[in-house]
PDB file of C-alpha atoms in Angstrom:
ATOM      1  CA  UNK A  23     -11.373  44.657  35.378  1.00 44.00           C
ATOM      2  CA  UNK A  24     -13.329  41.555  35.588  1.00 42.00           C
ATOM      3  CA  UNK A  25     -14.496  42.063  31.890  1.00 42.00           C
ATOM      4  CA  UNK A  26     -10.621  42.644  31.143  1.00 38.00           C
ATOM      5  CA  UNK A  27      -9.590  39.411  32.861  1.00 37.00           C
ATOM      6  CA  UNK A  28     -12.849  37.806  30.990  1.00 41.00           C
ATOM      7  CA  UNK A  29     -11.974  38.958  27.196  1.00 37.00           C
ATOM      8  CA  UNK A  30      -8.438  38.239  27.444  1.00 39.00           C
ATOM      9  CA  UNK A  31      -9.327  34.467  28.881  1.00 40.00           C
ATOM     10  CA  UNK A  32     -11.405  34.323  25.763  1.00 38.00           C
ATOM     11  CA  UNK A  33      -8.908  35.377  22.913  1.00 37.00           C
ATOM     12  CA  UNK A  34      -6.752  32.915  24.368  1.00 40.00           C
ATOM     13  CA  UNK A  35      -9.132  29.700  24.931  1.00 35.00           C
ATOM     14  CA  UNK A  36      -9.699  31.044  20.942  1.00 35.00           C
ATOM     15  CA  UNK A  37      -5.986  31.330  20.309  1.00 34.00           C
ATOM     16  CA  UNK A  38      -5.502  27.721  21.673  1.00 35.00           C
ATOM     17  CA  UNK A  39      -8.195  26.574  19.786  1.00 35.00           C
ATOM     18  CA  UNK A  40      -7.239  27.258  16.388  1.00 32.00           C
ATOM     19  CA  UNK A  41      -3.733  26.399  16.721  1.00 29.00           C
ATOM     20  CA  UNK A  42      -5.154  23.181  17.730  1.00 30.00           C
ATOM     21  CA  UNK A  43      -7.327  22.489  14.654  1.00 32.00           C
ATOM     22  CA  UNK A  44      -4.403  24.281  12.615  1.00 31.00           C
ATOM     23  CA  UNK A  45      -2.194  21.256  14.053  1.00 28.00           C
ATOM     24  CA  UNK A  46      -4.976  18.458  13.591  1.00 29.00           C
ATOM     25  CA  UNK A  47      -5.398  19.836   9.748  1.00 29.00           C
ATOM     26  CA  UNK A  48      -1.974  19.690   8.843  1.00 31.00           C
ATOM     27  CA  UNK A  49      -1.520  16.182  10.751  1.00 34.00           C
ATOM     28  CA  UNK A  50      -4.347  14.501   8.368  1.00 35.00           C
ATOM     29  CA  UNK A  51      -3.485  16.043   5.291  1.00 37.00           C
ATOM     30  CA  UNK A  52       0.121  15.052   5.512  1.00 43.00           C
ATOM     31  CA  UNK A  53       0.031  11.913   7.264  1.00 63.00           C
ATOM     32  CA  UNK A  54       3.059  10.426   6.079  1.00 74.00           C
ATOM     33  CA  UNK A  55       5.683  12.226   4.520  1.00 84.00           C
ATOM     34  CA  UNK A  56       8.246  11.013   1.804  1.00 90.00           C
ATOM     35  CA  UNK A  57      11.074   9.452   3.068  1.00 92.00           C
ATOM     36  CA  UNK A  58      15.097  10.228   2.579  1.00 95.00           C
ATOM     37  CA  UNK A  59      16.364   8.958  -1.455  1.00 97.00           C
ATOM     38  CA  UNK A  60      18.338   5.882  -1.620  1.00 98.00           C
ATOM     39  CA  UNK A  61      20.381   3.517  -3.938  1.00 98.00           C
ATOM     40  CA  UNK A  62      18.964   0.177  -5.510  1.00 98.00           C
ATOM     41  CA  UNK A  63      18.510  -1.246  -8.967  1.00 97.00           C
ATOM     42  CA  UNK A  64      15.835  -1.658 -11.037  1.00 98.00           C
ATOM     43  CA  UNK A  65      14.724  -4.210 -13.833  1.00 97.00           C
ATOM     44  CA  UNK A  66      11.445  -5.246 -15.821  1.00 95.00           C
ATOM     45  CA  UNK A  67       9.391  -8.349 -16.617  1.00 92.00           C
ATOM     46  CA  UNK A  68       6.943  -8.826 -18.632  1.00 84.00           C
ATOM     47  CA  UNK A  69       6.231  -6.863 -22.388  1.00 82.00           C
ATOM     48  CA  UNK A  70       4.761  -3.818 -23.018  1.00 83.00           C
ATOM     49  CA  UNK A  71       1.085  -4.544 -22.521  1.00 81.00           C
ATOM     50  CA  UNK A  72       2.257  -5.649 -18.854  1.00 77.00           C
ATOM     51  CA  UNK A  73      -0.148  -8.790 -19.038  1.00 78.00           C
ATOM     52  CA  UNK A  74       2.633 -10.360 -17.035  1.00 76.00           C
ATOM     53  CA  UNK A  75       1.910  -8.336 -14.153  1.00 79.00           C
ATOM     54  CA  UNK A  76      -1.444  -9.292 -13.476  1.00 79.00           C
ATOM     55  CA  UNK A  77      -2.192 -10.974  -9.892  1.00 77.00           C
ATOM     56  CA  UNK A  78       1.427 -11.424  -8.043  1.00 90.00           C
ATOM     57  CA  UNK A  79       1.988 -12.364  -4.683  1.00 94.00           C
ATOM     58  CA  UNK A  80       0.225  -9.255  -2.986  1.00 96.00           C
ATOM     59  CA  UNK A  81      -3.282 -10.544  -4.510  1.00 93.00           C
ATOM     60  CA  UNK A  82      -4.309  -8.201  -6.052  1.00 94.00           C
ATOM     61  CA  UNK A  83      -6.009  -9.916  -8.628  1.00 90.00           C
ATOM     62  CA  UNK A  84      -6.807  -8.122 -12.050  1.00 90.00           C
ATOM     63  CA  UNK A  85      -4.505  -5.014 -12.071  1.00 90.00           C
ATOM     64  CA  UNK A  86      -6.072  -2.819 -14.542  1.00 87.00           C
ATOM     65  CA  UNK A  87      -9.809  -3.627 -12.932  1.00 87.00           C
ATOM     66  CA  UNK A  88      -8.349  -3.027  -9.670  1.00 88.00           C
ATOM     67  CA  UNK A  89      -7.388   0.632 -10.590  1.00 88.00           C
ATOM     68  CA  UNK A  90      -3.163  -0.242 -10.300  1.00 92.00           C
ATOM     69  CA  UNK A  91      -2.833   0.016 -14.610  1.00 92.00           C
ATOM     70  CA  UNK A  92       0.645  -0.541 -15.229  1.00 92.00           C
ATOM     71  CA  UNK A  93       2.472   1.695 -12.633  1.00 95.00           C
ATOM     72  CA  UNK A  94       3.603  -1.833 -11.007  1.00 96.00           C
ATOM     73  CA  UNK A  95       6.714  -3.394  -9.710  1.00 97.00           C
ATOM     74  CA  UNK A  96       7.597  -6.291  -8.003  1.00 97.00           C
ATOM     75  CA  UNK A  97      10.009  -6.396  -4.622  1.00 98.00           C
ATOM     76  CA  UNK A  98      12.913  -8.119  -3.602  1.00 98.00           C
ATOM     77  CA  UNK A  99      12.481  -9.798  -0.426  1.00 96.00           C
ATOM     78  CA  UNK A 100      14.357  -6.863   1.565  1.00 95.00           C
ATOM     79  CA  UNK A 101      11.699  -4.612   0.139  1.00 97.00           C
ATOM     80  CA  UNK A 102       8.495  -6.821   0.632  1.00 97.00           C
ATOM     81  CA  UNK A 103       8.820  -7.773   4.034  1.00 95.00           C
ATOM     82  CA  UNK A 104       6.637 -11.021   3.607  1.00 93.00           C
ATOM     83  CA  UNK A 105       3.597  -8.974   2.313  1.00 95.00           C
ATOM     84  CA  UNK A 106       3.327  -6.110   4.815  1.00 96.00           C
ATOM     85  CA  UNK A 107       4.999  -3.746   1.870  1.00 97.00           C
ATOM     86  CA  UNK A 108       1.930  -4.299  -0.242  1.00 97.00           C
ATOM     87  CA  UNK A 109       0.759  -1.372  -1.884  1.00 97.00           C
ATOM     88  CA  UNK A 110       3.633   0.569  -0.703  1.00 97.00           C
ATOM     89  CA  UNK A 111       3.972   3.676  -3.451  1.00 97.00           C
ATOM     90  CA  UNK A 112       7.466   4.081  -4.175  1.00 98.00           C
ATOM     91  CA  UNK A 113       8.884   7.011  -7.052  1.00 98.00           C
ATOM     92  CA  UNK A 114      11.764   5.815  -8.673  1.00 98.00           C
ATOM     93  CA  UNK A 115      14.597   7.887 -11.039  1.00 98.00           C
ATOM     94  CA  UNK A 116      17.136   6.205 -12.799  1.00 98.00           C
ATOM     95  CA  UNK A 117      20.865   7.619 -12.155  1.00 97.00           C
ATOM     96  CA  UNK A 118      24.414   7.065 -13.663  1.00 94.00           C
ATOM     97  CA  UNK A 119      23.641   5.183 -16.546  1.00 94.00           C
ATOM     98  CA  UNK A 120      23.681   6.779 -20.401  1.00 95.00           C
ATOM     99  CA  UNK A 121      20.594   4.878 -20.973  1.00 95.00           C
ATOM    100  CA  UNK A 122      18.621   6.976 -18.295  1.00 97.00           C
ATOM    101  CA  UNK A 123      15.589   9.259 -18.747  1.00 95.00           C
ATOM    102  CA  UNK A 124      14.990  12.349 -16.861  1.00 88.00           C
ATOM    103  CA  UNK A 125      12.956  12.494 -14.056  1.00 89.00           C
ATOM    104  CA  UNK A 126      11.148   9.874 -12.082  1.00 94.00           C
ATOM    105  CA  UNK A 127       8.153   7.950 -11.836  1.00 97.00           C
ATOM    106  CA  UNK A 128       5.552   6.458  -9.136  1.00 97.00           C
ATOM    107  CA  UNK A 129       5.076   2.340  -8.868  1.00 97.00           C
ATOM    108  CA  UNK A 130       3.128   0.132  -6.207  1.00 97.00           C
ATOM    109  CA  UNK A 131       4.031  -2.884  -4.748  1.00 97.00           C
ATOM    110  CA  UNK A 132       2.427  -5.559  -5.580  1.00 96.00           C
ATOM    111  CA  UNK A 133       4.311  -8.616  -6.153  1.00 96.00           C
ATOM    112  CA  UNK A 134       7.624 -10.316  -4.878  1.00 96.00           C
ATOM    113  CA  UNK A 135      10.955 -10.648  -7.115  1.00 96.00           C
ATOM    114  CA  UNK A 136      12.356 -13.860  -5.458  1.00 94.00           C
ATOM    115  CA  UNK A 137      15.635 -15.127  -5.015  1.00 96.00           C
ATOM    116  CA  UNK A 138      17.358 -16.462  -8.103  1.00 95.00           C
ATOM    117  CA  UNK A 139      20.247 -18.580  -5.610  1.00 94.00           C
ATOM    118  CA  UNK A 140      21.650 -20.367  -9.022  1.00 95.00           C
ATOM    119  CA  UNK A 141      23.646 -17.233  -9.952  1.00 95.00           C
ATOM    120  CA  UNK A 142      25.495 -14.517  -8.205  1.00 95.00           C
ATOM    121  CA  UNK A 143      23.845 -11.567  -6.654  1.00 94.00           C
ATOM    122  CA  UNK A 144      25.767  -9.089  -8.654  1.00 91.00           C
ATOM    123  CA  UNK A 145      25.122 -10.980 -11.855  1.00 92.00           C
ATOM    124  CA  UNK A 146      21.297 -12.260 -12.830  1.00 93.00           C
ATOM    125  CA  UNK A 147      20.767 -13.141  -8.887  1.00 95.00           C
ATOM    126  CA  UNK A 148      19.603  -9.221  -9.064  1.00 96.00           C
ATOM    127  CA  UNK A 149      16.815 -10.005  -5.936  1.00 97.00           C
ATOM    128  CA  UNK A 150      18.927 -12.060  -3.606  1.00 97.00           C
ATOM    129  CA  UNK A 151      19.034 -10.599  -0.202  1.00 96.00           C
ATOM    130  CA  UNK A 152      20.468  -8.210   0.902  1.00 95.00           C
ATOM    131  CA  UNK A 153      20.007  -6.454  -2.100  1.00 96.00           C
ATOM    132  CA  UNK A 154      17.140  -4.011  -2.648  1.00 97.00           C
ATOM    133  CA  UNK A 155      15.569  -4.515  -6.025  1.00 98.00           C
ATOM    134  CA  UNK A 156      12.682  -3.034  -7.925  1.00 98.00           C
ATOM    135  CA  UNK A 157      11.195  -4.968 -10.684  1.00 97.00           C
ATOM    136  CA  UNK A 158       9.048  -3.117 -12.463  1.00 96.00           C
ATOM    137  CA  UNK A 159       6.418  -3.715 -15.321  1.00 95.00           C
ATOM    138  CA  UNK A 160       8.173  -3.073 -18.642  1.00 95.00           C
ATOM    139  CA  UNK A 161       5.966   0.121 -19.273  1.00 95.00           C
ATOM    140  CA  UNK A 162       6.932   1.447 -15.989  1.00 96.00           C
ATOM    141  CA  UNK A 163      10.627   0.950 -16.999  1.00 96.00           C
ATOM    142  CA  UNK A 164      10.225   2.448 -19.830  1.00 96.00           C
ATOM    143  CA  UNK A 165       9.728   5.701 -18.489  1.00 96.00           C
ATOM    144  CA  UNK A 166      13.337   5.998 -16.748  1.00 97.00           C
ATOM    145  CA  UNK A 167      15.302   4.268 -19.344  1.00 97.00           C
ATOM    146  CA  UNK A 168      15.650   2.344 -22.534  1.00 96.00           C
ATOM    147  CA  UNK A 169      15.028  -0.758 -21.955  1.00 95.00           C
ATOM    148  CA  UNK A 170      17.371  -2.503 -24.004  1.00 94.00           C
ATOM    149  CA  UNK A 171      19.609  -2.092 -20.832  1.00 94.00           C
ATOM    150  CA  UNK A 172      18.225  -4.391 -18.858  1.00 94.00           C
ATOM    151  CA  UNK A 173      19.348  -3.160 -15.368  1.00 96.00           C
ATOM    152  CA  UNK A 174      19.766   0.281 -14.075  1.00 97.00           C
ATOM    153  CA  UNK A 175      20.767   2.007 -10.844  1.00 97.00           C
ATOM    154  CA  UNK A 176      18.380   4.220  -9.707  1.00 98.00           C
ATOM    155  CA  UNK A 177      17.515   6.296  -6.437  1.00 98.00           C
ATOM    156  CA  UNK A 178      14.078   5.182  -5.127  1.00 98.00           C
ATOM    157  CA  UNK A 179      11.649   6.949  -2.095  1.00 98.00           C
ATOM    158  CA  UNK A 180       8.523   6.235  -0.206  1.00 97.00           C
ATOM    159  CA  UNK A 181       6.008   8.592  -0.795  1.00 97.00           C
ATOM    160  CA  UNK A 182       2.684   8.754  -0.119  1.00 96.00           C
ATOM    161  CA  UNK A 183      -0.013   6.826  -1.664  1.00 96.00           C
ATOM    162  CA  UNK A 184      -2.668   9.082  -3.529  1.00 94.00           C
ATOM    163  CA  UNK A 185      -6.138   6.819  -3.928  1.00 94.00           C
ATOM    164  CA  UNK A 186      -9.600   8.206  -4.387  1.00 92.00           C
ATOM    165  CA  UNK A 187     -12.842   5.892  -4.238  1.00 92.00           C
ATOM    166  CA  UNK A 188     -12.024   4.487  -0.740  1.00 95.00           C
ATOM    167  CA  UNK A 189     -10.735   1.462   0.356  1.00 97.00           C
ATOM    168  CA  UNK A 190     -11.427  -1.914  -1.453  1.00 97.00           C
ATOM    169  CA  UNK A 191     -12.357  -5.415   0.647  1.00 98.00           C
ATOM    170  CA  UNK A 192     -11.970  -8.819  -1.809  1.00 97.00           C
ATOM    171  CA  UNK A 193     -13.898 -11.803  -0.275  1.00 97.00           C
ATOM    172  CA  UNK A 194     -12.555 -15.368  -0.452  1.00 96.00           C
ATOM    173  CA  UNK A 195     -13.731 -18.427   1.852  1.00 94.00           C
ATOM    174  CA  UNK A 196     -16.866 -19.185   2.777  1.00 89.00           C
ATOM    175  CA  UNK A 197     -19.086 -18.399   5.639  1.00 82.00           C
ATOM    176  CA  UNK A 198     -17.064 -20.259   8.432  1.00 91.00           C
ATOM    177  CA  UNK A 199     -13.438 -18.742   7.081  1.00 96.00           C
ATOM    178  CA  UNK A 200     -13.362 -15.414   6.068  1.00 97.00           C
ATOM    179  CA  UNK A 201     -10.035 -14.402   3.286  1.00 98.00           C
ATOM    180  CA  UNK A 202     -10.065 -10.798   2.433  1.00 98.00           C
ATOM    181  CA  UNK A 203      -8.031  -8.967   0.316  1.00 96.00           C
ATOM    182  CA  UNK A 204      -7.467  -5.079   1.010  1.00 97.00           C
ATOM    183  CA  UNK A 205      -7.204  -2.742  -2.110  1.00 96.00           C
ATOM    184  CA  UNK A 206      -6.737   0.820  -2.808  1.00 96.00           C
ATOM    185  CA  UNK A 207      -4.862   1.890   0.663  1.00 96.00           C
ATOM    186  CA  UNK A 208      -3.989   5.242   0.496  1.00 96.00           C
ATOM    187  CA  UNK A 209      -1.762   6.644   3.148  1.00 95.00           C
ATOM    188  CA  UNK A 210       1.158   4.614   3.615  1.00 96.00           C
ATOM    189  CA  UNK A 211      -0.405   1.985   1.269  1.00 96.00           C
ATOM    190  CA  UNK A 212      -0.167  -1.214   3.568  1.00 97.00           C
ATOM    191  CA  UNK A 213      -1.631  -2.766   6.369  1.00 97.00           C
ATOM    192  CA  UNK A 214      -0.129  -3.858   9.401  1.00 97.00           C
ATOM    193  CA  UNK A 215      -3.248  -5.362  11.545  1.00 97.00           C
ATOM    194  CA  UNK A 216      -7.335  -6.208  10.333  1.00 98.00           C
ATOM    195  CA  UNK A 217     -10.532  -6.909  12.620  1.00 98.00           C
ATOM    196  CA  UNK A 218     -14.062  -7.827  11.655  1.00 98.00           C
ATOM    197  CA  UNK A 219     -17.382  -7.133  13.133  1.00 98.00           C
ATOM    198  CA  UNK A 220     -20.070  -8.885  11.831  1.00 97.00           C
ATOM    199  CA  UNK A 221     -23.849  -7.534  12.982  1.00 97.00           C
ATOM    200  CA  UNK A 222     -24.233  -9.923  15.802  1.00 97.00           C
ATOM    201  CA  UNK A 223     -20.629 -10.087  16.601  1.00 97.00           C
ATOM    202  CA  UNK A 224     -17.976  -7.475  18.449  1.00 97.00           C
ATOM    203  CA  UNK A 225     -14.351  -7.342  16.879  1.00 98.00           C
ATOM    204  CA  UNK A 226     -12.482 -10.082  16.061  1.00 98.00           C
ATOM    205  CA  UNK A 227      -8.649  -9.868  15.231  1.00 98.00           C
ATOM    206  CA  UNK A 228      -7.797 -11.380  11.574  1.00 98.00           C
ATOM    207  CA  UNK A 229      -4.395 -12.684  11.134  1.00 98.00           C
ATOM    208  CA  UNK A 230      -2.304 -12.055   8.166  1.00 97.00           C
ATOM    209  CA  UNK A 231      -2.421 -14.543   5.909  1.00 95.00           C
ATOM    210  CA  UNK A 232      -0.059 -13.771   2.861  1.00 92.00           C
ATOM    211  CA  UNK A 233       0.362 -10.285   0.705  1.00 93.00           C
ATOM    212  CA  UNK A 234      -1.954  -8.182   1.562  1.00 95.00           C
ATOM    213  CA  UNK A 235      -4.369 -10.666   2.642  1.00 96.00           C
ATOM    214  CA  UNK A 236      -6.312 -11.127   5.893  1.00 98.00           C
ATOM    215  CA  UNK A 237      -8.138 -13.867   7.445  1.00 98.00           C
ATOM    216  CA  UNK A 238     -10.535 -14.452  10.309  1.00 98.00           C
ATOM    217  CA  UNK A 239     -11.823 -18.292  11.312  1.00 97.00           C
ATOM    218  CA  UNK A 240     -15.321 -17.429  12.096  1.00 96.00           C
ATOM    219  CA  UNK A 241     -18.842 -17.975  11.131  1.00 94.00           C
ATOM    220  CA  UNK A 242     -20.038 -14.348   9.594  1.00 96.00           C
ATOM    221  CA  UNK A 243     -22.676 -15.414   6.698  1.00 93.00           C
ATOM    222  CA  UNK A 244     -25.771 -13.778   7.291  1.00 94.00           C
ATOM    223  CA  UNK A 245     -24.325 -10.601   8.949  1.00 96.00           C
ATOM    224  CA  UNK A 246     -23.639  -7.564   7.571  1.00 97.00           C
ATOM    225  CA  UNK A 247     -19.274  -6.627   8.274  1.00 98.00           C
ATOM    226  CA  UNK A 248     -17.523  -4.237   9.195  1.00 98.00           C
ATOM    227  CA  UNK A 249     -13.733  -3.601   9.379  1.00 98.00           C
ATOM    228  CA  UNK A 250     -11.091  -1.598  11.237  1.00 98.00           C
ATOM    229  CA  UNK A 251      -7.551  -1.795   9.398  1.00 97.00           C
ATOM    230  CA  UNK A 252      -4.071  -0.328  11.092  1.00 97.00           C
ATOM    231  CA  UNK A 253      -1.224   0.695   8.368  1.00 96.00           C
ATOM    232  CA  UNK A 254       1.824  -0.580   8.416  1.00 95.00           C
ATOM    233  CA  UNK A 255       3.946   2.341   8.156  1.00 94.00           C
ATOM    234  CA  UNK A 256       1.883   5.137  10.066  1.00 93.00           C
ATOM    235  CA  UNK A 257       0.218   3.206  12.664  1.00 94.00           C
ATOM    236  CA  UNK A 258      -3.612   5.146  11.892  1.00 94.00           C
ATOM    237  CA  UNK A 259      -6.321   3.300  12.524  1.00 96.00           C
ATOM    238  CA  UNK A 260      -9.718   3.330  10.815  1.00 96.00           C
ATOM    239  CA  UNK A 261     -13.146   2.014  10.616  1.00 97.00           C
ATOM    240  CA  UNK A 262     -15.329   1.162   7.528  1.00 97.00           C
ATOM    241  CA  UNK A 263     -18.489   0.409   9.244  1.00 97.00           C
ATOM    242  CA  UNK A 264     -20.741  -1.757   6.970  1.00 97.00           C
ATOM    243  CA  UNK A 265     -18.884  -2.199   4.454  1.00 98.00           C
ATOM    244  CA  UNK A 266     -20.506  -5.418   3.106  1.00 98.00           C
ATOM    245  CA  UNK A 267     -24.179  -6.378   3.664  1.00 97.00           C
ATOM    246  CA  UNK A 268     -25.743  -9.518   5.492  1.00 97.00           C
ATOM    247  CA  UNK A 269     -26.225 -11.443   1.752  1.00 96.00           C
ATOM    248  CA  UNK A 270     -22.069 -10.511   0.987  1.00 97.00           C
ATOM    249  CA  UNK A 271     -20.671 -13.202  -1.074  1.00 96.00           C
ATOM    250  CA  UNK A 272     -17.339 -14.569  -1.414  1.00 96.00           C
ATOM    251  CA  UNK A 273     -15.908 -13.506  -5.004  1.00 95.00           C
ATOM    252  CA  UNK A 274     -16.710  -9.999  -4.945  1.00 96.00           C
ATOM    253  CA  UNK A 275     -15.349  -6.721  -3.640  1.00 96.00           C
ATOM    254  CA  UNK A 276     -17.160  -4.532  -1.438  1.00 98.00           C
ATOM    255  CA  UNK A 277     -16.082  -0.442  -0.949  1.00 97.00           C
ATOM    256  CA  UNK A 278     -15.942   1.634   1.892  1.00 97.00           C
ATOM    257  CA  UNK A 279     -16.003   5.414   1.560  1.00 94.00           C
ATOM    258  CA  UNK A 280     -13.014   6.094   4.086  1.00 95.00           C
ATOM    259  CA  UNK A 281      -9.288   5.623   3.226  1.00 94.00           C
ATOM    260  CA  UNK A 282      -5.833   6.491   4.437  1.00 93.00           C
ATOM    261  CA  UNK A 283      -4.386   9.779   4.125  1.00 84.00           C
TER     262      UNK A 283
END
């Protein structure tokens, strides 16, 4: 009876246990799902070689280096939420218009479309608050309508960010201020809070500086860093751990082999 009690105490603790890892597997794979369709415009800048794009207000520096190409667009302020919707993947479809193309496509964020208060909101103004607004690099545009439109509706989404290669770290500053720009989120594509650990320091907290930018007042040369980085939208936390070595200089990008999910 004993042995009874003993097996059947087993197939459960095993029972428990895989629906446990079952649960923990699905959790990281789908981390954060796509969220419900809804209505906003859409125009473009730029030409077709999207040189126009390059840099904007999240930092992101050289776009086609930085692995973003042309699959771009630029926020009104509703949408960017001063810089915490950087790198925010959004697929976007172009509705009730003759001019529209079937099917959607995939930008990031990674610049700001800013108020134009000289004309009206409904007429050239197309990024004034309240009104959510996707500008989008003209080949980007050009794959949910003709452009010769101008301005479309269109139904947009948050979905997921799919990155390989691992998260990016840009240096700026010097050894006493620390500017770093973070690349490549996958995930939910933003960040919400940064910390640094040099080699002979513990954590320190880095405030947001602008876009997707993060800055820590501290002396780090000569110390190899480290970073933990929170996302915006899921609220996961995790840990690159040396990601740049004691001789790091300012100017160059350093990768970690971890990354949102």
């Amino acid at each position: 009876m004993a042995s009874l009690v003993h097996f059947w105490c087993l197939i459960g603790f095993f029972l428990a246990a895989s629906i446990l890892a079952g649960s923990t597997m699905a959790d990281a794979a789908i981390y954060y799902r796509p969220s419900q369709w809804a209505m906003a415009h859409a125009t473009f800048y730029g030409d077709e070689s999207a040189r126009e794009t390059l840099g904007g207000a999240c930092g992101y520096g050289n776009l086609f280096n930085n692995g973003y190409g042309t699959d771009t667009a630029a926020l009104s302020t509703t949408l960017f939420n001063d810089g915490y919707a950087c790198g925010q993947c959004y697929q976007i479809k172009c509705v009730q218009s003759t001019r529209c193309y079937g099917g959607f496509t995939t930008v990031t964020a990674t610049n700001i479309c800013p108020p134009n208060w000289s004309q009206d909101s409904n007429n050239g103004g197309w990024c004034n608050p309240p009104r959510v607004h996707f500008d989008m690099s003209k080949p980007a545009f050009m794959r949910i309508a003709q452009w010769e439109v101008g301005i479309v509706p269109v139904m947009y989404r948050r979905v997921p960010c799919i990155r390989s290669g691992g998260l990016q770290f840009s240096f700026q500053g010097n050894g006493y201020w620390l500017l770093v720009y973070v690349m490549n989120v996958g995930g939910g594509g933003d960040i919400a809070q940064m910390w640094v650990k040099g080699s002979r320091t513990d954590w320190i907290s880095m405030s947001h500086n602008w876009g997707a930018s993060y800055q820590a007042f501290a002396t780090l040369g000569g110390q190899s860093l480290s970073f933990r980085v929170t996302s915006y939208t899921t609220k996961q936390t995790i840990t690159a751990y040396n990601v740049a070595p004691a001789n790091w200089r300012v100017g160059l990008t350093y990768k970690a082999n971890v990354n949102f999910r």
